């Protein structure tokens, strides 16, 4: 059985979503080719010889990029069985089936992909979350780690970055999160020995930093701490980063110094908004005051907090947007915030729990198969124009000086005279904050 696994985008990382199923498929006897289209062109010969072609769809951007590739594969090899797997596959099932995809699997996909390669009979859509016995990912055949995003350290040096997952799913029910409709508040811990073996292999391949891609590393705080303690013991000098909810940073504040001591370079947290009413609508489980407290806790512990935002929602006003910029400045976070975070627009995917809100239904249009969203218009056209202008500005400034980009965004949002406020210069140099060279987050 000749299987081709395709990734179209995984945030500048070597695709875990190819390496993990590759281990299962090769163990079952399949001949596996992994193709990361961000680094390697798709060979016609590879597709023409394939019996099964499976697309990894972990996020919105990856799914949009996959659609024309699916069409191309279908044209080249109409006899091949097409599958899609990952978080966004079941969310877009009807559209994928229209494009000729025969098997749709969710985010717990490894065992079913292996079974599919043995039978090549269409499987029913993965509507539950099967419990799988995790295997160590097989990264052979993928581009070297050096070809992917790197970590820029405070002294200006670059570190090669690896990626793994210590858990899947999430305990929480944030209304806008695509994980929620699939996992419904459940999460699965990956055995520590499997995680550490994957880390070990990547360090041997040159990684000096590991990104843990868990939706929330503190969903299982004891499990997470066990892993990073062992990482620090076995790989001295190798750093890492994690993602943790604001409420967990507060609830488990006593664990933060240990993260710093074991090499945590920074903590990402999906803050989303500083407006308490918006946070309530999104079911984020924290307040503006909680965010401010978390910044202080992380700074005191020596683990910089890197917040992400959904800056433009139907509830955003120009005044609230300026308030967010002022808060970022006041908390000395300008260098912590990737420029793209200043332009993120709320995504309303098909069937999103956001549609439970009357104010969302009032502004959302029908599902658009090109954008894979239900597009929405702000009640105030000026806010939509501001979002577009800022998106154009930061889209070409991904790795530009963050202070300069922030200043430009600040001027677009409104003049200092109009607000009676003059922004101070940032108190930290950019080099003081480690950051990944590909900071996109959706």
Tab-separated table of N, CA and C in Angstrom, residues 71-232:
chain	number	residue	atom	x	y	z
A	71	UNK	N	-8.117	19.189	-5.376
A	71	UNK	CA	-8.594	19.179	-6.767
A	71	UNK	C	-7.509	18.661	-7.713
A	72	UNK	N	-6.281	19.102	-7.494
A	72	UNK	CA	-5.184	18.683	-8.369
A	72	UNK	C	-4.924	17.179	-8.235
A	73	UNK	N	-4.913	16.682	-7.017
A	73	UNK	CA	-4.676	15.254	-6.796
A	73	UNK	C	-5.776	14.425	-7.441
A	74	UNK	N	-7.011	14.879	-7.330
A	74	UNK	CA	-8.136	14.148	-7.926
A	74	UNK	C	-7.992	14.078	-9.446
A	75	UNK	N	-7.533	15.198	-10.051
A	75	UNK	CA	-7.344	15.203	-11.500
A	75	UNK	C	-6.209	14.262	-11.918
A	76	UNK	N	-5.113	14.287	-11.161
A	76	UNK	CA	-3.948	13.487	-11.516
A	76	UNK	C	-4.185	11.984	-11.320
A	77	UNK	N	-4.873	11.642	-10.245
A	77	UNK	CA	-5.029	10.229	-9.911
A	77	UNK	C	-6.440	9.973	-9.395
A	78	UNK	N	-7.419	9.897	-10.279
A	78	UNK	CA	-8.807	9.708	-9.846
A	78	UNK	C	-9.040	8.375	-9.150
A	79	UNK	N	-8.125	7.423	-9.304
A	79	UNK	CA	-8.304	6.118	-8.668
A	79	UNK	C	-7.848	6.113	-7.211
A	80	UNK	N	-7.062	7.093	-6.807
A	80	UNK	CA	-6.561	7.126	-5.430
A	80	UNK	C	-7.701	7.415	-4.459
A	81	UNK	N	-7.620	6.796	-3.294
A	81	UNK	CA	-8.582	7.069	-2.235
A	81	UNK	C	-8.133	8.333	-1.506
A	82	UNK	N	-9.018	9.319	-1.372
A	82	UNK	CA	-8.683	10.571	-0.696
A	82	UNK	C	-9.270	10.589	0.706
A	83	UNK	N	-8.456	11.034	1.654
A	83	UNK	CA	-8.896	11.169	3.041
A	83	UNK	C	-8.461	12.529	3.560
A	84	UNK	N	-9.191	13.023	4.541
A	84	UNK	CA	-8.810	14.240	5.252
A	84	UNK	C	-8.912	13.950	6.739
A	85	UNK	N	-7.949	14.460	7.506
A	85	UNK	CA	-7.948	14.171	8.937
A	85	UNK	C	-7.438	15.380	9.707
A	86	UNK	N	-7.808	15.447	10.970
A	86	UNK	CA	-7.429	16.588	11.795
A	86	UNK	C	-8.645	17.362	12.250
A	87	UNK	N	-8.419	18.359	13.074
A	87	UNK	CA	-9.497	19.103	13.727
A	87	UNK	C	-10.498	19.698	12.741
A	88	UNK	N	-10.004	20.222	11.604
A	88	UNK	CA	-10.885	20.930	10.680
A	88	UNK	C	-11.508	20.028	9.625
A	89	UNK	N	-11.178	18.740	9.621
A	89	UNK	CA	-11.780	17.842	8.633
A	89	UNK	C	-13.270	17.626	8.896
A	90	UNK	N	-13.680	17.192	10.102
A	90	UNK	CA	-15.119	17.019	10.333
A	90	UNK	C	-15.892	18.331	10.316
A	91	UNK	N	-15.228	19.451	10.642
A	91	UNK	CA	-15.917	20.746	10.623
A	91	UNK	C	-16.278	21.165	9.203
A	92	UNK	N	-15.596	20.603	8.209
A	92	UNK	CA	-15.827	20.968	6.811
A	92	UNK	C	-16.182	19.736	5.966
A	93	UNK	N	-16.857	18.776	6.581
A	93	UNK	CA	-17.110	17.498	5.918
A	93	UNK	C	-17.850	17.649	4.587
A	94	UNK	N	-18.945	18.406	4.572
A	94	UNK	CA	-19.753	18.480	3.348
A	94	UNK	C	-18.949	19.063	2.192
A	95	UNK	N	-18.168	20.092	2.451
A	95	UNK	CA	-17.356	20.708	1.401
A	95	UNK	C	-16.278	19.745	0.910
A	96	UNK	N	-15.633	19.044	1.829
A	96	UNK	CA	-14.589	18.104	1.445
A	96	UNK	C	-15.144	16.956	0.610
A	97	UNK	N	-16.318	16.480	0.969
A	97	UNK	CA	-16.922	15.403	0.179
A	97	UNK	C	-17.285	15.884	-1.222
A	98	UNK	N	-17.694	17.137	-1.341
A	98	UNK	CA	-17.964	17.684	-2.668
A	98	UNK	C	-16.703	17.702	-3.526
A	99	UNK	N	-15.528	17.824	-2.878
A	99	UNK	CA	-14.257	17.861	-3.622
A	99	UNK	C	-13.713	16.459	-3.884
A	100	UNK	N	-14.435	15.427	-3.458
A	100	UNK	CA	-14.009	14.064	-3.744
A	100	UNK	C	-13.331	13.339	-2.607
A	101	UNK	N	-13.296	13.933	-1.420
A	101	UNK	CA	-12.693	13.262	-0.268
A	101	UNK	C	-13.660	12.184	0.222
A	102	UNK	N	-13.159	10.966	0.341
A	102	UNK	CA	-14.032	9.837	0.655
A	102	UNK	C	-14.067	9.478	2.133
A	103	UNK	N	-12.984	9.748	2.862
A	103	UNK	CA	-12.934	9.421	4.286
A	103	UNK	C	-12.575	10.667	5.077
A	104	UNK	N	-13.366	10.951	6.113
A	104	UNK	CA	-13.174	12.127	6.965
A	104	UNK	C	-12.895	11.650	8.379
A	105	UNK	N	-11.738	12.015	8.918
A	105	UNK	CA	-11.361	11.628	10.273
A	105	UNK	C	-11.056	12.875	11.092
A	106	UNK	N	-11.377	12.808	12.375
A	106	UNK	CA	-11.129	13.938	13.269
A	106	UNK	C	-9.707	13.967	13.791
A	107	UNK	N	-9.507	14.573	14.975
A	107	UNK	CA	-8.143	14.780	15.476
A	107	UNK	C	-7.517	13.569	16.158
A	108	UNK	N	-8.267	12.501	16.374
A	108	UNK	CA	-7.701	11.249	16.896
A	108	UNK	C	-7.696	10.255	15.741
A	109	UNK	N	-6.763	10.420	14.835
A	109	UNK	CA	-6.862	9.837	13.492
A	109	UNK	C	-5.933	8.661	13.216
A	110	UNK	N	-4.916	8.461	14.025
A	110	UNK	CA	-3.840	7.539	13.667
A	110	UNK	C	-4.320	6.111	13.422
A	111	UNK	N	-5.087	5.561	14.364
A	111	UNK	CA	-5.513	4.163	14.234
A	111	UNK	C	-6.428	3.977	13.028
A	112	UNK	N	-7.317	4.932	12.798
A	112	UNK	CA	-8.247	4.807	11.664
A	112	UNK	C	-7.523	4.949	10.329
A	113	UNK	N	-6.518	5.826	10.271
A	113	UNK	CA	-5.734	5.927	9.036
A	113	UNK	C	-4.997	4.618	8.757
A	114	UNK	N	-4.486	4.026	9.812
A	114	UNK	CA	-3.795	2.749	9.641
A	114	UNK	C	-4.756	1.680	9.145
A	115	UNK	N	-5.969	1.641	9.714
A	115	UNK	CA	-6.975	0.668	9.268
A	115	UNK	C	-7.384	0.932	7.829
A	116	UNK	N	-7.506	2.203	7.464
A	116	UNK	CA	-7.882	2.561	6.098
A	116	UNK	C	-6.834	2.086	5.104
A	117	UNK	N	-5.566	2.189	5.465
A	117	UNK	CA	-4.507	1.761	4.541
A	117	UNK	C	-4.533	0.254	4.316
A	118	UNK	N	-5.079	-0.482	5.259
A	118	UNK	CA	-5.126	-1.936	5.116
A	118	UNK	C	-6.340	-2.407	4.316
A	119	UNK	N	-7.417	-1.630	4.376
A	119	UNK	CA	-8.664	-2.070	3.717
A	119	UNK	C	-9.014	-1.245	2.502
A	120	UNK	N	-8.579	0.028	2.467
A	120	UNK	CA	-8.890	1.003	1.422
A	120	UNK	C	-10.384	1.040	1.120
A	121	UNK	N	-11.181	0.859	2.152
A	121	UNK	CA	-12.625	1.033	2.062
A	121	UNK	C	-12.970	2.307	2.819
A	122	UNK	N	-13.856	3.149	2.250
A	122	UNK	CA	-14.205	4.391	2.952
A	122	UNK	C	-14.682	4.126	4.374
A	123	UNK	N	-14.132	4.867	5.327
A	123	UNK	CA	-14.565	4.746	6.709
A	123	UNK	C	-15.659	5.759	6.988
A	124	UNK	N	-16.505	5.429	7.936
A	124	UNK	CA	-17.519	6.394	8.361
A	124	UNK	C	-16.826	7.573	9.023
A	125	UNK	N	-17.429	8.740	8.904
A	125	UNK	CA	-16.850	9.927	9.528
A	125	UNK	C	-16.621	9.670	11.009
A	126	UNK	N	-15.446	10.039	11.495
A	126	UNK	CA	-15.097	9.831	12.892
A	126	UNK	C	-15.922	10.784	13.742
A	127	UNK	N	-17.022	10.265	14.285
A	127	UNK	CA	-17.946	11.107	15.041
A	127	UNK	C	-17.682	11.048	16.538
A	128	UNK	N	-16.870	10.066	16.986
A	128	UNK	CA	-16.506	10.000	18.393
A	128	UNK	C	-15.013	10.262	18.530
A	129	UNK	N	-14.500	10.092	19.716
A	129	UNK	CA	-13.072	10.291	19.948
A	129	UNK	C	-12.486	8.967	20.414
A	130	UNK	N	-12.003	8.155	19.486
A	130	UNK	CA	-11.454	6.861	19.885
A	130	UNK	C	-10.218	7.034	20.759
A	131	UNK	N	-10.063	6.160	21.713
A	131	UNK	CA	-8.849	6.177	22.534
A	131	UNK	C	-7.769	5.384	21.817
A	132	UNK	N	-6.658	6.015	21.581
A	132	UNK	CA	-5.580	5.352	20.855
A	132	UNK	C	-4.381	5.143	21.764
A	133	UNK	N	-3.578	4.178	21.414
A	133	UNK	CA	-2.322	3.941	22.112
A	133	UNK	C	-1.242	4.705	21.333
A	134	UNK	N	-0.783	5.792	21.899
A	134	UNK	CA	0.116	6.681	21.177
A	134	UNK	C	1.448	6.009	20.868
A	135	UNK	N	1.971	6.307	19.687
A	135	UNK	CA	3.270	5.798	19.251
A	135	UNK	C	4.241	6.969	19.067
A	136	UNK	N	5.516	6.670	19.135
A	136	UNK	CA	6.527	7.703	18.917
A	136	UNK	C	6.471	8.129	17.454
A	137	UNK	N	6.325	9.429	17.163
A	137	UNK	CA	6.263	9.889	15.770
A	137	UNK	C	7.500	9.474	14.980
A	138	UNK	N	7.289	9.196	13.695
A	138	UNK	CA	8.366	8.822	12.771
A	138	UNK	C	8.580	9.991	11.807
A	139	UNK	N	9.678	10.717	11.979
A	139	UNK	CA	9.935	11.933	11.205
A	139	UNK	C	10.827	11.695	9.990
A	140	UNK	N	11.126	10.448	9.706
A	140	UNK	CA	11.976	10.165	8.553
A	140	UNK	C	11.267	10.576	7.273
A	141	UNK	N	12.024	11.168	6.352
A	141	UNK	CA	11.458	11.628	5.095
A	141	UNK	C	10.967	13.062	5.111
A	142	UNK	N	10.905	13.676	6.291
A	142	UNK	CA	10.506	15.086	6.380
A	142	UNK	C	11.730	15.992	6.247
A	143	UNK	N	11.528	17.232	5.779
A	143	UNK	CA	12.658	18.163	5.725
A	143	UNK	C	13.294	18.343	7.105
A	144	UNK	N	14.567	18.673	7.122
A	144	UNK	CA	15.295	18.834	8.384
A	144	UNK	C	14.709	19.966	9.208
A	145	UNK	N	14.846	19.865	10.525
A	145	UNK	CA	14.317	20.890	11.423
A	145	UNK	C	14.882	22.267	11.110
A	146	UNK	N	16.104	22.320	10.613
A	146	UNK	CA	16.734	23.609	10.320
A	146	UNK	C	15.994	24.403	9.249
A	147	UNK	N	15.148	23.726	8.485
A	147	UNK	CA	14.417	24.412	7.419
A	147	UNK	C	13.141	25.098	7.906
A	148	UNK	N	12.855	24.963	9.197
A	148	UNK	CA	11.601	25.505	9.721
A	148	UNK	C	11.849	26.735	10.586
A	149	UNK	N	10.776	27.262	11.147
A	149	UNK	CA	10.873	28.445	11.994
A	149	UNK	C	11.878	28.219	13.120
A	150	UNK	N	12.541	29.288	13.520
A	150	UNK	CA	13.533	29.202	14.588
A	150	UNK	C	13.145	30.119	15.740
A	151	UNK	N	13.831	29.918	16.842
A	151	UNK	CA	13.637	30.779	18.009
A	151	UNK	C	14.774	31.783	18.073
A	152	UNK	N	14.398	33.063	18.061
A	152	UNK	CA	15.409	34.115	18.222
A	152	UNK	C	15.585	34.386	19.710
A	153	UNK	N	16.796	34.200	20.203
A	153	UNK	CA	17.088	34.370	21.612
A	153	UNK	C	17.441	35.827	21.928
A	154	UNK	N	17.415	36.202	23.218
A	154	UNK	CA	17.709	37.596	23.587
A	154	UNK	C	19.057	38.113	23.104
A	155	UNK	N	20.035	37.207	22.933
A	155	UNK	CA	21.348	37.666	22.460
A	155	UNK	C	21.433	37.722	20.943
A	156	UNK	N	20.305	37.461	20.245
A	156	UNK	CA	20.281	37.530	18.798
A	156	UNK	C	20.579	36.211	18.107
A	157	UNK	N	21.025	35.197	18.837
A	157	UNK	CA	21.284	33.898	18.231
A	157	UNK	C	19.969	33.178	17.931
A	158	UNK	N	20.047	32.227	17.005
A	158	UNK	CA	18.878	31.451	16.609
A	158	UNK	C	18.988	30.022	17.121
A	159	UNK	N	17.860	29.464	17.514
A	159	UNK	CA	17.812	28.072	17.940
A	159	UNK	C	16.893	27.282	17.015
A	160	UNK	N	17.324	26.090	16.643
A	160	UNK	CA	16.489	25.191	15.862
A	160	UNK	C	15.358	24.682	16.758
A	161	UNK	N	14.151	24.642	16.191
A	161	UNK	CA	12.949	24.361	16.986
A	161	UNK	C	12.336	23.022	16.591
A	162	UNK	N	12.011	22.224	17.597
A	162	UNK	CA	11.216	21.019	17.415
A	162	UNK	C	9.814	21.236	17.950
A	163	UNK	N	8.958	20.265	17.728
A	163	UNK	CA	7.551	20.405	18.140
A	163	UNK	C	7.015	19.042	18.565
A	164	UNK	N	6.271	19.017	19.654
A	164	UNK	CA	5.594	17.787	20.065
A	164	UNK	C	4.336	18.148	20.832
A	165	UNK	N	3.584	17.127	21.247
A	165	UNK	CA	2.342	17.336	21.986
A	165	UNK	C	2.314	16.407	23.182
A	166	UNK	N	2.038	16.977	24.355
A	166	UNK	CA	1.920	16.184	25.578
A	166	UNK	C	0.476	15.827	25.878
A	167	UNK	N	-0.459	16.468	25.185
A	167	UNK	CA	-1.877	16.164	25.365
A	167	UNK	C	-2.646	16.665	24.156
A	168	UNK	N	-3.881	16.209	24.045
A	168	UNK	CA	-4.783	16.666	22.986
A	168	UNK	C	-6.115	17.052	23.605
A	169	UNK	N	-6.821	17.930	22.911
A	169	UNK	CA	-8.115	18.355	23.421
A	169	UNK	C	-7.964	19.376	24.532
A	170	UNK	N	-9.074	19.724	25.163
A	170	UNK	CA	-9.056	20.765	26.193
A	170	UNK	C	-10.264	20.600	27.105
A	171	UNK	N	-10.062	20.885	28.382
A	171	UNK	CA	-11.143	20.794	29.361
A	171	UNK	C	-12.157	21.917	29.201
A	172	UNK	N	-11.779	22.970	28.505
A	172	UNK	CA	-12.568	24.199	28.539
A	172	UNK	C	-13.489	24.317	27.328
A	173	UNK	N	-14.421	25.259	27.403
A	173	UNK	CA	-15.480	25.366	26.404
A	173	UNK	C	-15.571	26.776	25.828
A	174	UNK	N	-14.429	27.370	25.515
A	174	UNK	CA	-14.428	28.711	24.934
A	174	UNK	C	-15.284	28.711	23.665
A	175	UNK	N	-16.174	29.678	23.559
A	175	UNK	CA	-17.212	29.645	22.537
A	175	UNK	C	-16.672	29.741	21.114
A	176	UNK	N	-15.562	30.414	20.919
A	176	UNK	CA	-15.042	30.646	19.570
A	176	UNK	C	-14.028	29.606	19.144
A	177	UNK	N	-13.665	28.672	20.020
A	177	UNK	CA	-12.561	27.754	19.758
A	177	UNK	C	-13.017	26.558	18.928
A	178	UNK	N	-12.287	26.203	17.865
A	178	UNK	CA	-12.679	25.060	17.027
A	178	UNK	C	-12.479	23.717	17.714
A	179	UNK	N	-11.727	23.684	18.805
A	179	UNK	CA	-11.526	22.434	19.531
A	179	UNK	C	-12.817	21.996	20.219
A	180	UNK	N	-13.614	22.961	20.663
A	180	UNK	CA	-14.784	22.668	21.501
A	180	UNK	C	-15.817	21.772	20.816
A	181	UNK	N	-16.235	22.046	19.563
A	181	UNK	CA	-17.242	21.179	18.953
A	181	UNK	C	-16.791	19.737	18.770
A	182	UNK	N	-15.484	19.509	18.747
A	182	UNK	CA	-14.960	18.160	18.524
A	182	UNK	C	-14.689	17.441	19.849
A	183	UNK	N	-14.002	18.113	20.768
A	183	UNK	CA	-13.618	17.461	22.022
A	183	UNK	C	-14.652	17.623	23.137
A	184	UNK	N	-15.465	18.679	23.065
A	184	UNK	CA	-16.553	18.902	24.035
A	184	UNK	C	-16.059	18.814	25.476
A	185	UNK	N	-14.952	19.479	25.754
A	185	UNK	CA	-14.450	19.549	27.122
A	185	UNK	C	-13.578	18.395	27.559
A	186	UNK	N	-13.204	17.510	26.647
A	186	UNK	CA	-12.355	16.372	27.005
A	186	UNK	C	-10.914	16.627	26.563
A	187	UNK	N	-9.976	16.002	27.257
A	187	UNK	CA	-8.592	16.058	26.802
A	187	UNK	C	-7.938	14.714	27.077
A	188	UNK	N	-6.901	14.407	26.306
A	188	UNK	CA	-6.198	13.142	26.395
A	188	UNK	C	-4.714	13.393	26.625
A	189	UNK	N	-4.161	12.785	27.656
A	189	UNK	CA	-2.728	12.902	27.924
A	189	UNK	C	-1.964	11.888	27.085
A	190	UNK	N	-0.893	12.335	26.458
A	190	UNK	CA	0.015	11.446	25.741
A	190	UNK	C	1.019	10.916	26.761
A	191	UNK	N	1.255	9.587	26.821
A	191	UNK	CA	2.186	9.060	27.820
A	191	UNK	C	3.523	9.794	27.802
A	192	UNK	N	4.037	10.069	28.993
A	192	UNK	CA	5.268	10.845	29.108
A	192	UNK	C	6.435	10.193	28.376
A	193	UNK	N	6.499	8.854	28.385
A	193	UNK	CA	7.635	8.215	27.718
A	193	UNK	C	7.589	8.416	26.208
A	194	UNK	N	6.376	8.500	25.641
A	194	UNK	CA	6.244	8.762	24.209
A	194	UNK	C	6.675	10.200	23.895
A	195	UNK	N	6.217	11.147	24.706
A	195	UNK	CA	6.579	12.554	24.494
A	195	UNK	C	8.087	12.742	24.601
A	196	UNK	N	8.672	12.170	25.634
A	196	UNK	CA	10.106	12.350	25.862
A	196	UNK	C	10.944	11.667	24.792
A	197	UNK	N	10.459	10.537	24.271
A	197	UNK	CA	11.179	9.875	23.176
A	197	UNK	C	11.151	10.746	21.921
A	198	UNK	N	10.016	11.409	21.672
A	198	UNK	CA	9.925	12.306	20.519
A	198	UNK	C	10.853	13.504	20.705
A	199	UNK	N	10.895	14.063	21.908
A	199	UNK	CA	11.813	15.162	22.196
A	199	UNK	C	13.250	14.709	21.993
A	200	UNK	N	13.567	13.526	22.502
A	200	UNK	CA	14.932	12.997	22.398
A	200	UNK	C	15.370	12.881	20.938
A	201	UNK	N	14.475	12.390	20.104
A	201	UNK	CA	14.807	12.230	18.688
A	201	UNK	C	15.041	13.573	18.015
A	202	UNK	N	14.248	14.580	18.392
A	202	UNK	CA	14.400	15.896	17.768
A	202	UNK	C	15.654	16.607	18.262
A	203	UNK	N	15.987	16.433	19.527
A	203	UNK	CA	17.239	17.004	20.031
A	203	UNK	C	18.422	16.362	19.310
A	204	UNK	N	18.355	15.048	19.096
A	204	UNK	CA	19.419	14.367	18.352
A	204	UNK	C	19.515	14.882	16.922
A	205	UNK	N	18.378	15.385	16.386
A	205	UNK	CA	18.355	15.920	15.021
A	205	UNK	C	18.720	17.401	14.977
A	206	UNK	N	19.068	17.978	16.131
A	206	UNK	CA	19.540	19.359	16.143
A	206	UNK	C	18.668	20.355	16.871
A	207	UNK	N	17.510	19.955	17.398
A	207	UNK	CA	16.627	20.905	18.086
A	207	UNK	C	17.278	21.394	19.373
A	208	UNK	N	17.194	22.707	19.599
A	208	UNK	CA	17.641	23.306	20.859
A	208	UNK	C	16.492	24.000	21.575
A	209	UNK	N	15.316	23.855	21.020
A	209	UNK	CA	14.101	24.407	21.633
A	209	UNK	C	12.935	23.517	21.209
A	210	UNK	N	11.992	23.288	22.110
A	210	UNK	CA	10.820	22.467	21.817
A	210	UNK	C	9.553	23.281	22.083
A	211	UNK	N	8.678	23.329	21.095
A	211	UNK	CA	7.348	23.899	21.294
A	211	UNK	C	6.385	22.777	21.646
A	212	UNK	N	5.708	22.908	22.781
A	212	UNK	CA	4.637	21.986	23.132
A	212	UNK	C	3.328	22.561	22.590
A	213	UNK	N	2.697	21.812	21.670
A	213	UNK	CA	1.532	22.339	20.973
A	213	UNK	C	0.209	22.071	21.651
A	214	UNK	N	0.208	21.653	22.910
A	214	UNK	CA	-1.045	21.386	23.622
A	214	UNK	C	-1.916	22.636	23.657
A	215	UNK	N	-3.238	22.497	23.450
A	215	UNK	CA	-4.119	23.657	23.597
A	215	UNK	C	-3.976	24.324	24.961
A	216	UNK	N	-3.714	23.516	26.008
A	216	UNK	CA	-3.431	24.060	27.337
A	216	UNK	C	-2.522	23.081	28.073
A	217	UNK	N	-1.268	23.448	28.256
A	217	UNK	CA	-0.277	22.564	28.870
A	217	UNK	C	-0.626	22.235	30.314
A	218	UNK	N	-1.439	23.089	30.951
A	218	UNK	CA	-1.827	22.856	32.341
A	218	UNK	C	-3.213	22.227	32.471
A	219	UNK	N	-3.777	21.701	31.384
A	219	UNK	CA	-4.955	20.859	31.546
A	219	UNK	C	-4.617	19.675	32.443
A	220	UNK	N	-3.408	19.178	32.291
A	220	UNK	CA	-2.871	18.140	33.175
A	220	UNK	C	-1.578	18.649	33.766
A	221	UNK	N	-1.664	19.466	34.798
A	221	UNK	CA	-0.481	20.180	35.294
A	221	UNK	C	0.574	19.214	35.827
A	222	UNK	N	0.175	18.161	36.529
A	222	UNK	CA	1.142	17.197	37.050
A	222	UNK	C	1.866	16.488	35.911
A	223	UNK	N	1.101	16.100	34.890
A	223	UNK	CA	1.657	15.449	33.710
A	223	UNK	C	2.658	16.368	33.002
A	224	UNK	N	2.277	17.632	32.805
A	224	UNK	CA	3.150	18.577	32.121
A	224	UNK	C	4.447	18.827	32.881
A	225	UNK	N	4.337	19.014	34.189
A	225	UNK	CA	5.536	19.283	34.979
A	225	UNK	C	6.483	18.084	34.986
A	226	UNK	N	5.920	16.880	35.020
A	226	UNK	CA	6.774	15.688	34.973
A	226	UNK	C	7.609	15.682	33.688
A	227	UNK	N	6.978	16.059	32.580
A	227	UNK	CA	7.672	16.027	31.285
A	227	UNK	C	8.782	17.077	31.227
A	228	UNK	N	8.498	18.308	31.672
A	228	UNK	CA	9.526	19.347	31.547
A	228	UNK	C	10.655	19.142	32.552
A	229	UNK	N	10.360	18.526	33.690
A	229	UNK	CA	11.454	18.198	34.616
A	229	UNK	C	12.429	17.220	33.959
A	230	UNK	N	11.877	16.208	33.302
A	230	UNK	CA	12.726	15.216	32.657
A	230	UNK	C	13.450	15.814	31.450
A	231	UNK	N	12.753	16.690	30.718
A	231	UNK	CA	13.398	17.369	29.581
A	231	UNK	C	14.624	18.136	30.068
A	232	UNK	N	14.455	18.890	31.152
A	232	UNK	CA	15.575	19.686	31.673
A	232	UNK	C	16.701	18.806	32.188
